[in-house]
CSV table of C-alpha atoms and ligand atoms in Angstrom, one decimal:
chain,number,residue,atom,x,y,z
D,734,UNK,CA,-7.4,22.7,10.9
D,735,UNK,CA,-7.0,19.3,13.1
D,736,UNK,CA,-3.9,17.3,12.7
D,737,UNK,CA,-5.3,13.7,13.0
D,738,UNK,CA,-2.2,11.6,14.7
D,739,UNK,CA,-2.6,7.6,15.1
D,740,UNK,CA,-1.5,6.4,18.4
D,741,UNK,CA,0.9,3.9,19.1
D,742,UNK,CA,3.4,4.7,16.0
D,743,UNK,CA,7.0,5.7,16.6
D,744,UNK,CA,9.8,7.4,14.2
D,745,UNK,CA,13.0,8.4,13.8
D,746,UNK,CA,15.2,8.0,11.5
D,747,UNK,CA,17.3,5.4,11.9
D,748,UNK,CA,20.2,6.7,8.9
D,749,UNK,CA,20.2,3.1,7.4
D,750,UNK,CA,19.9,4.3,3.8
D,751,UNK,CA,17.6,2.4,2.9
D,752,UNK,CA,15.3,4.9,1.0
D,753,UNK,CA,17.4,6.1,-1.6
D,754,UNK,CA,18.1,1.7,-2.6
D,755,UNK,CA,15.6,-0.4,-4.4
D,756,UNK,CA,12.4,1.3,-4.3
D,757,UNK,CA,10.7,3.4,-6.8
D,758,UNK,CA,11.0,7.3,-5.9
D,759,UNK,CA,7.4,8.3,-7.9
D,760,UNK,CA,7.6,12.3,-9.0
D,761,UNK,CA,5.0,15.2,-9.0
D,762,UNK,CA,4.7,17.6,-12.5
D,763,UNK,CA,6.0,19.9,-10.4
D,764,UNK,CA,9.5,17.5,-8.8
D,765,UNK,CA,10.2,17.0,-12.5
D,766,UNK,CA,10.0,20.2,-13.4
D,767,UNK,CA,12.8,21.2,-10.3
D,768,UNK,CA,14.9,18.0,-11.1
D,769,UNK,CA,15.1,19.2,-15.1
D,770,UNK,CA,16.1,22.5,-14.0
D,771,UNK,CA,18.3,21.6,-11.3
D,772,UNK,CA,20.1,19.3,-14.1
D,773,UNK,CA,20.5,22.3,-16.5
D,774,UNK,CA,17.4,20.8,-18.5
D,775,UNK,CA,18.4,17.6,-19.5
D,776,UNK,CA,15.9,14.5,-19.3
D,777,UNK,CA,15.4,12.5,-16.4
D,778,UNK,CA,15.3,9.1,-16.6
D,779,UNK,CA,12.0,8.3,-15.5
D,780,UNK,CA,9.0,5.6,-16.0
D,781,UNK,CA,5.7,7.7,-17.1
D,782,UNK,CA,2.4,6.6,-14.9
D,783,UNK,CA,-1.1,6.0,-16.3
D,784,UNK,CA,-3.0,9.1,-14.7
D,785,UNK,CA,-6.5,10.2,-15.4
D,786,UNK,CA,-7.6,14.1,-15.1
D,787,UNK,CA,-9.8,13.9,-11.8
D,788,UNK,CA,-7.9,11.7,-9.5
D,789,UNK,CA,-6.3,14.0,-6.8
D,790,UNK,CA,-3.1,11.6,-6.3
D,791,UNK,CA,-0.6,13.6,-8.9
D,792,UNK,CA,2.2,11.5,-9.4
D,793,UNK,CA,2.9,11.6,-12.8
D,794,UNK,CA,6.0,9.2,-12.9
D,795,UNK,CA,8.5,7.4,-11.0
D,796,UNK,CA,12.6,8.2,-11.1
D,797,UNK,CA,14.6,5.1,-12.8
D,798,UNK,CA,17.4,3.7,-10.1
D,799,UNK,CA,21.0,2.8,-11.4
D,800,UNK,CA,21.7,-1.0,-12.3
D,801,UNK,CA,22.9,-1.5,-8.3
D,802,UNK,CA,19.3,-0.6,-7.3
D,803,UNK,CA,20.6,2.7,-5.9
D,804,UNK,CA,18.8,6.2,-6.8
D,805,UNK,CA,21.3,8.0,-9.4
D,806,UNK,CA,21.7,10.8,-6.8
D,807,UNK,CA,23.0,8.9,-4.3
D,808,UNK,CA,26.1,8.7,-2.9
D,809,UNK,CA,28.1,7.1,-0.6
D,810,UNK,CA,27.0,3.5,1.3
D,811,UNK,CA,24.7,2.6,4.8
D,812,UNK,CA,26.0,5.3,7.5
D,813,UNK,CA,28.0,7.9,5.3
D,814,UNK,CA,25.5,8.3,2.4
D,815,UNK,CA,24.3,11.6,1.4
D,816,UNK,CA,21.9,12.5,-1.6
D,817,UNK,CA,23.6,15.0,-4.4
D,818,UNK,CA,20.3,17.3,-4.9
D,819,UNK,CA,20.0,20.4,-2.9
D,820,UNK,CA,17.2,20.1,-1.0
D,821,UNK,CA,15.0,22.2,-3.0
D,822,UNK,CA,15.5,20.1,-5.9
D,823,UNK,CA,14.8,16.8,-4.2
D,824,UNK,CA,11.9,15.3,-5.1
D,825,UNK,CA,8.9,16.2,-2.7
D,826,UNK,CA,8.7,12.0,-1.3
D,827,UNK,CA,12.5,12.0,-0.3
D,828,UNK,CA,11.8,16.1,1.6
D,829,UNK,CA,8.6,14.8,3.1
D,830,UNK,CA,9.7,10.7,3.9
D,831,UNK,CA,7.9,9.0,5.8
D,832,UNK,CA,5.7,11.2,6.6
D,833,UNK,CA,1.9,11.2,4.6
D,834,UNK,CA,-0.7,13.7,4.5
D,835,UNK,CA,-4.2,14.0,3.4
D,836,UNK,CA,-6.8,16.7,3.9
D,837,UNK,CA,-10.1,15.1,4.7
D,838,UNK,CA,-13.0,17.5,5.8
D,839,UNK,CA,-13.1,16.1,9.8
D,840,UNK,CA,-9.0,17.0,10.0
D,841,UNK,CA,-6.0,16.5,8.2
D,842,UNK,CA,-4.4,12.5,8.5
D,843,UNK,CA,-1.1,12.6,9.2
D,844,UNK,CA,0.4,9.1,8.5
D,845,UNK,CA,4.0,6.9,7.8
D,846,UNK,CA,5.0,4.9,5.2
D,847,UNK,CA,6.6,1.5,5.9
D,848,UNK,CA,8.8,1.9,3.3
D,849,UNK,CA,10.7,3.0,6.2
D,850,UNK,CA,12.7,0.2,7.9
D,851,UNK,CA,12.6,2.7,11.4
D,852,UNK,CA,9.0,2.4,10.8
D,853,UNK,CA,8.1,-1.0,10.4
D,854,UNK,CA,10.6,-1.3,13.6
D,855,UNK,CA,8.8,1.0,15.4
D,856,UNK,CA,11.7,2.8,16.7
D,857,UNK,CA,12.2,6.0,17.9
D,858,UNK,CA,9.9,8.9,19.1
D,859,UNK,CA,5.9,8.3,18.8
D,860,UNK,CA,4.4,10.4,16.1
D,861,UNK,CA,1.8,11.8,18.9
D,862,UNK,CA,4.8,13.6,20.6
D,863,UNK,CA,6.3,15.1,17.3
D,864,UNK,CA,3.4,17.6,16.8
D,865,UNK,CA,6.4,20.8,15.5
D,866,UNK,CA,8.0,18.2,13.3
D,867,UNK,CA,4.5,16.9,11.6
D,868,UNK,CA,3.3,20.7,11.7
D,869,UNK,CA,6.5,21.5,9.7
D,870,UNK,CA,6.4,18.7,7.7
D,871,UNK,CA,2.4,19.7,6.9
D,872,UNK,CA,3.5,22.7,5.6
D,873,UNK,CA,6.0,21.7,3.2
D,874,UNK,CA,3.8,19.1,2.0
D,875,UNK,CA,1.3,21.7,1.3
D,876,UNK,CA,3.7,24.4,-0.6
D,877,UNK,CA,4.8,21.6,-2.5
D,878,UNK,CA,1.4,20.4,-3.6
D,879,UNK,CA,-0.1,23.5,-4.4
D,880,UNK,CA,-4.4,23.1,-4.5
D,881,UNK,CA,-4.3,20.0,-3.4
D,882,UNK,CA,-5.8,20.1,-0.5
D,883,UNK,CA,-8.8,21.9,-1.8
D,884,UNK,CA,-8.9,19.4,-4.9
D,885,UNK,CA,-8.9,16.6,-1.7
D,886,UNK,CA,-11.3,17.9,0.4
D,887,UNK,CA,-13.8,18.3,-1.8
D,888,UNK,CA,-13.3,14.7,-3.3
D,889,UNK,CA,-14.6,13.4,-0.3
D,890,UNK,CA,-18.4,14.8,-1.0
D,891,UNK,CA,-18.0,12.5,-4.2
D,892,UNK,CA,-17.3,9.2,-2.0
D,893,UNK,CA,-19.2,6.0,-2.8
D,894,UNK,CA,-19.6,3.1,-0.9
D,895,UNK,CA,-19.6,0.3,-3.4
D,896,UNK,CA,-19.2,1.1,-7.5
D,897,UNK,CA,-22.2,4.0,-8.0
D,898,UNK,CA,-23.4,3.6,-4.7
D,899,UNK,CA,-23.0,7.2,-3.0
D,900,UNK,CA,-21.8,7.7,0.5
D,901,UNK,CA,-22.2,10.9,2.1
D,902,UNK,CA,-19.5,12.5,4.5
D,903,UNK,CA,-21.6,12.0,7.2
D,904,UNK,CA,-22.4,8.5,6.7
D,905,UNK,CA,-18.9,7.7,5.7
D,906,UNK,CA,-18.0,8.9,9.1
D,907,UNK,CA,-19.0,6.2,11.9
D,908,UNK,CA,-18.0,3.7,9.4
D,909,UNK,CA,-14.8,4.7,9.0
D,910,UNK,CA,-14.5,5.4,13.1
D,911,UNK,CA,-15.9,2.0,13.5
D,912,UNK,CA,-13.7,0.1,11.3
D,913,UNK,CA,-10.9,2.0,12.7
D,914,UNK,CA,-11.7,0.9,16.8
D,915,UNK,CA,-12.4,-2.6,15.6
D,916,UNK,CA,-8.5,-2.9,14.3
D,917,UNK,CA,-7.1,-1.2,16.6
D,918,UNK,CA,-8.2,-3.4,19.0
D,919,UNK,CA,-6.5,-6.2,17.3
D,920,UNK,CA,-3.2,-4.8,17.8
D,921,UNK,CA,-0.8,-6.7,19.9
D,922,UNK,CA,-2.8,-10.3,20.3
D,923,UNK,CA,-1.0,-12.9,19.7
D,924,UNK,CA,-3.3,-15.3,17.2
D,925,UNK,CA,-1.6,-16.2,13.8
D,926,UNK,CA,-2.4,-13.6,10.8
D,927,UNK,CA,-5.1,-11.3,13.3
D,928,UNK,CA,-4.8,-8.6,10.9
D,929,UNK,CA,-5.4,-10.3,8.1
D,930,UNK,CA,-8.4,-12.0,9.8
D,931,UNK,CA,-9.5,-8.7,11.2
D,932,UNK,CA,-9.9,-7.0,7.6
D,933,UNK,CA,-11.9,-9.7,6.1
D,934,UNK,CA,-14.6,-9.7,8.5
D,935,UNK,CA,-15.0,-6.0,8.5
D,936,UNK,CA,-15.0,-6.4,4.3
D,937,UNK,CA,-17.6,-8.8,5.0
D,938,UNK,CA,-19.4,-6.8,6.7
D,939,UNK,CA,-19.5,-3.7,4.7
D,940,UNK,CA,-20.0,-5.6,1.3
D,941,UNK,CA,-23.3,-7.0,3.2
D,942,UNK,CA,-24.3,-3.2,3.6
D,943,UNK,CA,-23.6,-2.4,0.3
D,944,UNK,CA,-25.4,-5.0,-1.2
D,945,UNK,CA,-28.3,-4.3,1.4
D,946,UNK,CA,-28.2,0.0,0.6
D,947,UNK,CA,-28.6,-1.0,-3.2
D,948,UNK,CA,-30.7,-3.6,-2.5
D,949,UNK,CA,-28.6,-6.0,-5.1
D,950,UNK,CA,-28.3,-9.5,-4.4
D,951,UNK,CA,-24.8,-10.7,-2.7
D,952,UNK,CA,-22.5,-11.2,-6.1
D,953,UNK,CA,-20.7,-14.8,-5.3
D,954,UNK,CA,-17.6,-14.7,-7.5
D,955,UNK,CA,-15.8,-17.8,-9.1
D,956,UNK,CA,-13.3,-19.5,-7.4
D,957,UNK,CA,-10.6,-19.4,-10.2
D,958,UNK,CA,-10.2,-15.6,-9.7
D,959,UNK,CA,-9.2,-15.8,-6.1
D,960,UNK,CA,-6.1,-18.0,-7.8
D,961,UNK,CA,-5.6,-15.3,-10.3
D,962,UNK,CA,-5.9,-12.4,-8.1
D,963,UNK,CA,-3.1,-13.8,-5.8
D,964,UNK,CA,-0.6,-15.5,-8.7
D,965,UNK,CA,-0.9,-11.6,-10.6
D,966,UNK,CA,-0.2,-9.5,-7.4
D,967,UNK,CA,2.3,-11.8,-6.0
D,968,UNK,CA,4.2,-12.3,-9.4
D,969,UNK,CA,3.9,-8.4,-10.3
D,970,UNK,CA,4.5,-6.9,-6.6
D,971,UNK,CA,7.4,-8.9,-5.7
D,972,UNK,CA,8.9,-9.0,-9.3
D,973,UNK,CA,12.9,-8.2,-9.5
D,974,UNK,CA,12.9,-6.8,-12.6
D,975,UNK,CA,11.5,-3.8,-14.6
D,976,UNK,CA,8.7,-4.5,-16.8
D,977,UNK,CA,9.7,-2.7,-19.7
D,978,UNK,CA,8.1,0.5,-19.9
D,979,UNK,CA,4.9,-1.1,-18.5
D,980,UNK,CA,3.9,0.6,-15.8
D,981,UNK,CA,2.6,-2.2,-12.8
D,982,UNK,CA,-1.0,-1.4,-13.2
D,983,UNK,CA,-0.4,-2.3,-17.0
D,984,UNK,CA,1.3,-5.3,-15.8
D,985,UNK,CA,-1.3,-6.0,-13.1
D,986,UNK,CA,-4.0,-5.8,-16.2
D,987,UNK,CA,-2.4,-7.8,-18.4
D,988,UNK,CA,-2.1,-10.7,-16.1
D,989,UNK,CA,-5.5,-11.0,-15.2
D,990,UNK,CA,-6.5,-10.7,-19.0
D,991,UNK,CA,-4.7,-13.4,-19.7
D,992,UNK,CA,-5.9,-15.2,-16.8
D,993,UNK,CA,-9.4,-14.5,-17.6
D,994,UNK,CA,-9.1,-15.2,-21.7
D,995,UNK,CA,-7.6,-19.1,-20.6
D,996,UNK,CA,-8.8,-19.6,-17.4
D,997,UNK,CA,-6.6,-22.3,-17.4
D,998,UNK,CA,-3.6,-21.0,-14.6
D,999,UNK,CA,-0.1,-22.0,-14.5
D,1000,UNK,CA,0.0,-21.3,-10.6
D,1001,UNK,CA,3.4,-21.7,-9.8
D,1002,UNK,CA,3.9,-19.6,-6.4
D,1003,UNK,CA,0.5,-20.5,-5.0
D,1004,UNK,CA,0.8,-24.6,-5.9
D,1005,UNK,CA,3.4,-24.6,-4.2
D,1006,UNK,CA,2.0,-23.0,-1.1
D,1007,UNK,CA,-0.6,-25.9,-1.0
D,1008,UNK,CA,1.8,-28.5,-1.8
D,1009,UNK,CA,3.7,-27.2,1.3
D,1010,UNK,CA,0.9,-26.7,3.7
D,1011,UNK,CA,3.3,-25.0,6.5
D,1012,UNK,CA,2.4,-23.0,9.1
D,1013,UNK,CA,4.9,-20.0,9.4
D,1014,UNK,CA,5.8,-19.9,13.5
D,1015,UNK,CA,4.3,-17.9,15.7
D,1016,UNK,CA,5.3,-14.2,16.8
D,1017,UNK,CA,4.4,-11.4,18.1
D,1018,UNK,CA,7.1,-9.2,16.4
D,1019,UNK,CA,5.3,-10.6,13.5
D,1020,UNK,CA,1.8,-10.5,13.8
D,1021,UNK,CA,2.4,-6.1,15.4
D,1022,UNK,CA,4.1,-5.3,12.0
D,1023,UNK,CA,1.3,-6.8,10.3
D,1024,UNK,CA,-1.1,-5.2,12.6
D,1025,UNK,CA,0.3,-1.3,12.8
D,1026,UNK,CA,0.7,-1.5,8.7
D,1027,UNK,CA,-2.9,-2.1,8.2
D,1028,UNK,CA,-4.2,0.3,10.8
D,1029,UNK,CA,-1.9,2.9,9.7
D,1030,UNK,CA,-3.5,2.7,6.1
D,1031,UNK,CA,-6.6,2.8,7.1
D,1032,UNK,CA,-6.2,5.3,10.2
D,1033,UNK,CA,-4.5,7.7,7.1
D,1034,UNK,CA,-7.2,6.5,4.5
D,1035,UNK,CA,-4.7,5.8,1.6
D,1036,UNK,CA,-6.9,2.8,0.8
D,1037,UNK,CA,-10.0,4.1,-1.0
D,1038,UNK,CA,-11.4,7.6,-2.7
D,1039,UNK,CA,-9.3,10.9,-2.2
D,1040,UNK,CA,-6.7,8.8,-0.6
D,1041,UNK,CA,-6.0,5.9,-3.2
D,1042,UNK,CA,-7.6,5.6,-6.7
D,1043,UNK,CA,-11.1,7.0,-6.2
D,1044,UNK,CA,-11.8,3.4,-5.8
D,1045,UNK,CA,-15.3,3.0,-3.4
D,1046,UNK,CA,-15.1,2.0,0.3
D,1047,UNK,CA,-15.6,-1.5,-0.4
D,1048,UNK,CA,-13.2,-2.2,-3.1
D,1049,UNK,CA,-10.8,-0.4,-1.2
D,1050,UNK,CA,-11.1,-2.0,2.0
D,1051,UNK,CA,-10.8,-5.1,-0.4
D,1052,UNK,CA,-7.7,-4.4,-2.1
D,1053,UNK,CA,-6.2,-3.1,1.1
D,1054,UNK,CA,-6.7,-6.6,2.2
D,1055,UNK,CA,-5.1,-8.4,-1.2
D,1056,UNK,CA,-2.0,-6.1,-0.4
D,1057,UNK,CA,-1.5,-7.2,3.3
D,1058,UNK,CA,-2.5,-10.9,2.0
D,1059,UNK,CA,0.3,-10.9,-0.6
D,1060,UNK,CA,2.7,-9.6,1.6
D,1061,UNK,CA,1.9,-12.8,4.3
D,1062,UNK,CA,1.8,-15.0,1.4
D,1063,UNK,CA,5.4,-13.7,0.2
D,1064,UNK,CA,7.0,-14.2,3.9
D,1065,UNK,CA,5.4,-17.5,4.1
D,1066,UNK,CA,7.2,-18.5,0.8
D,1067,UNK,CA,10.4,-17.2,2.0
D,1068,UNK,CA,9.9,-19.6,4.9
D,1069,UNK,CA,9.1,-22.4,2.9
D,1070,UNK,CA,12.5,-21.7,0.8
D,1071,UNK,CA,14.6,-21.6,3.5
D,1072,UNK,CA,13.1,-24.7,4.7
D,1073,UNK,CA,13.6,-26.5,1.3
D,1074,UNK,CA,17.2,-25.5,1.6
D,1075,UNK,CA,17.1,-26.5,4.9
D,1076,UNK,CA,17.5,-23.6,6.8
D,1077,UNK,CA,15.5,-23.1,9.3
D,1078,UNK,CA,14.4,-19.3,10.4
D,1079,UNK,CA,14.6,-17.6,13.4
D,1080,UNK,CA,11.7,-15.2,15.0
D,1081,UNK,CA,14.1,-12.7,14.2
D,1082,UNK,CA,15.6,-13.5,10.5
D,1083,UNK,CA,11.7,-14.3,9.8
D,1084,UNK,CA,10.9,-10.3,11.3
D,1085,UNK,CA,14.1,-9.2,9.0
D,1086,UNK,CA,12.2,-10.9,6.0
D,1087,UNK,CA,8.9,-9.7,7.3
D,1088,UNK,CA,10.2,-6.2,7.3
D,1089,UNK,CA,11.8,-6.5,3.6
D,1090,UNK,CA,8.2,-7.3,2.0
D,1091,UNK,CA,6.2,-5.1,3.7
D,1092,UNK,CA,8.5,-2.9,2.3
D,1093,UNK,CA,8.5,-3.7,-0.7
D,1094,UNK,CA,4.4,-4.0,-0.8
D,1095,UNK,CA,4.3,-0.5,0.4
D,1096,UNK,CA,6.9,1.0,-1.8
D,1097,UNK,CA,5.3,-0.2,-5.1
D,1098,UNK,CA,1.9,0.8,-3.6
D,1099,UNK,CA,2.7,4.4,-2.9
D,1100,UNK,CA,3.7,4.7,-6.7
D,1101,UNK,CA,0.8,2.2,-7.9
D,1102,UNK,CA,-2.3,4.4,-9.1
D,1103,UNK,CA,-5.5,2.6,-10.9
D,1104,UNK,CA,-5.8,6.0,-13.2
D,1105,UNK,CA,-7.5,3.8,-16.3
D,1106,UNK,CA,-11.4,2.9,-15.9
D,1107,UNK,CA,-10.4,-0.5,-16.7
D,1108,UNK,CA,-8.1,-1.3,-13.9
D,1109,UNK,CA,-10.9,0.5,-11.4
D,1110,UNK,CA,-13.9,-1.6,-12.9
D,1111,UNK,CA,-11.9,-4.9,-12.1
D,1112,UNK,CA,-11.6,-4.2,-8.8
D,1113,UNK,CA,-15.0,-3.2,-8.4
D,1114,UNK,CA,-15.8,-6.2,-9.9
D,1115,UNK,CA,-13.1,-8.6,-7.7
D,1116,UNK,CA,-14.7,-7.5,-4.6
D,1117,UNK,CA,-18.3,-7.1,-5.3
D,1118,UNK,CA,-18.0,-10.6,-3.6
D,1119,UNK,CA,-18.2,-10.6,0.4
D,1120,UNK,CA,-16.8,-14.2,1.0
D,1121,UNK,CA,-13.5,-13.4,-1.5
D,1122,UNK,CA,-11.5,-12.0,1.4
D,1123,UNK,CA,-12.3,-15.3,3.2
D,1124,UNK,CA,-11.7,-17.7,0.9
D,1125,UNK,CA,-8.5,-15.8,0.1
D,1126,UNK,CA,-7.6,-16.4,3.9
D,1127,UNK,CA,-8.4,-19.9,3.3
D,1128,UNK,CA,-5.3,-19.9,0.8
D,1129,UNK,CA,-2.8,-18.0,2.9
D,1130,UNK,CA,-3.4,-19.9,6.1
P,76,LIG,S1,16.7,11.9,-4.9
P,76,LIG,FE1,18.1,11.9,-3.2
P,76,LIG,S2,16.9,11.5,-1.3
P,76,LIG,FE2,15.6,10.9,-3.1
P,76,LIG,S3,16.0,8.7,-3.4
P,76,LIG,FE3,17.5,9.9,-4.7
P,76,LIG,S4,19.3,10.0,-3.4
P,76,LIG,FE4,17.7,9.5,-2.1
């Protein structure tokens, strides 16, 4: 079958350690049943995940780090560090990092995550000259995920385009290819948040075709929920501390119960976002990472269906949006705290930060699945509104 390969991405790996520190590691049935035995069948310390029979993503849980934010298997510090798990043992993310697969029926997408620093840099080797090393690295992923790419393909002949609105393959298609050329095109102009611009035109768009193919009338959504949306996935996405044994859709949930039972909103983070109505500098460095992480999750389709959540086309081109919105919101706040302790940022410290949330958005999204119907419906529901995106925008800017 086709190997799918986006253009214009580079890797290699740049040995900076960063994988095994600070972000979640999530694990398979199958890695936790080589990590018990590799560890003589004692338990591993692990945070269970909502999942729902159906969805094809399997990750059943995530490992639990050490109090210094490192995995418990690593050793040794940035340049000498080495992981203590035979490679057979290692859990299939860490054997298969960066590198992302899914089976659709047109070819398989091969992707990267920017949990990588080396890929958010764009350094090294581009992807579209590593075809033995993404052929290799196809094959492991597919002996470690036994039936899964059956279990994926045929997800995508149960596609919709907005909540119970089927979508064939073939009509999914062109839209998908269109969508796709329209950001790509995007990538290295120089206007101020392009991407972000970019994605809620084409949501726009597609909600209008949506609403026109189930001959609904446009759903205009209430202001207040735009506030909530950004306050929960700021607070819960760039949150230091474990939640308990709440995983972070349960936290996401919460939130925006509680936000919806009072409706009155302590709205620390974005308040003072208004209140500071700065403009982070132009770059270029900047506005590319932005650019390459959105069209490398939606070139690789882990935004939607078989490739995140089962959620429809719409809701997850919408929530692809929120995640790159957050993660501009959280660099523009970073900016404004330096300010306010009057330092101010270089292009380059801002790229350093820039790299460090994207990051961060990326690593809690891998593990992130919406397994519980309740957590899919309110998505649905957030972006059955086509002007949300733009208003949203209105926010960040
Ligand atoms: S299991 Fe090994 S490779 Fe994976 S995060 Fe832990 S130390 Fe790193």
């Amino acid at each position: 079958m086709k190997l799918l390969v986006a253009p214009g991405f580079n890797f290699s790996c740049s040995r900076c350690g960063h994988c095994c520190n600070s972000y979640p590691v999530p694990l398979t049935a199958l890695d936790l049943e080589r990590l018990q035995s590799a560890e003589g069948g004692q338990p591993i310390p692990v945070r269970r995940l909502t999942s729902e029979p159906g969805l094809s993503q399997s990750f059943k849980a995530v490992l639990l780090k050490g109090d210094d934010g490192f995995c418990n298997y690593f050793e040794g510090s940035a340049g000498s560090s080495r992981c203590l798990l035979q490679d057979t043992a290692k859990p299939q993310m860490c054997r298969l990092f960066p590198f992302t697969f899914l089976h659709a029926p047109d070819g398989i997408l091969s992707g990267l995550s920017f949990s990588s620093t080396a890929v958010c840099l764009n350094f090294g080797e581009p992807l579209t000259s590593q075809t033995a090393t993404l052929e290799q690295m196809l094959s492991l992923f597919e002996e470690l995920n036994p039936g899964l790419k059956d279990k994926t393909k045929a997800e995508f002949s149960r596609l919709t385009l907005a909540a119970d609105l089927p979508l064939s393959f073939d009509l999914y298609l062109p839209l998908q290819k269109t969508m796709e050329e329209e950001l790509w095109q995007i990538m290295g102009r120089k206007q101020r948040a392009i991407a972000l611009q970019a994605l809620a035109l084409l949501f726009g768009n597609l909600r209008e075709m949506a609403d026109n193919y189930g001959g609904i009338a446009p759903q205009p959504g209430e202001v207040w929920f735009d506030l909530a949306l950004i306050e929960t996935y700021l607070a819960c996405f760039f949150s230091e501390r474990e939640e308990g044994s709440l995983s972070l859709e349960e936290q996401l949930i919460n939130q925006l119960t509680i936000f919806s039972q009072e409706r009155q909103l302590p709205m620390p983070l974005t308040a003072r976002l208004q209140s500071a109505s700065l403009d982070l500098p132009a770059s270029v460095l900047l506005e590319d990472l932005f650019a390459r992480f959105a069209c490398m999750r939606l070139f690789a389709r882990l935004y939607f269906g078989p490739g995140f959540s089962g959620l429809s086309l719409t809701a997850g081109l919408g929530h692809l949006f929120l995640m790159l919105l957050v993660a501009y919101l959280r660099v523009k706040l970073d900016y404004v705290e330096a300010l306010e302790n009057g330092i101010e940022m270089s292009e380059e410290a801002l790229f350093e930060t820039a790299v460090r949330r994207i990051r961060q958005v990326e690593g809690k999204w891998t593990s992130l699945r919406y397994g519980s119907r309740e957590a899919i419906n309110m998505l649905e529901l957030a972006f059955l509104d086509g002007l949300r995106p733009l208003r949203l925008l209105d926010l960040a800017l």
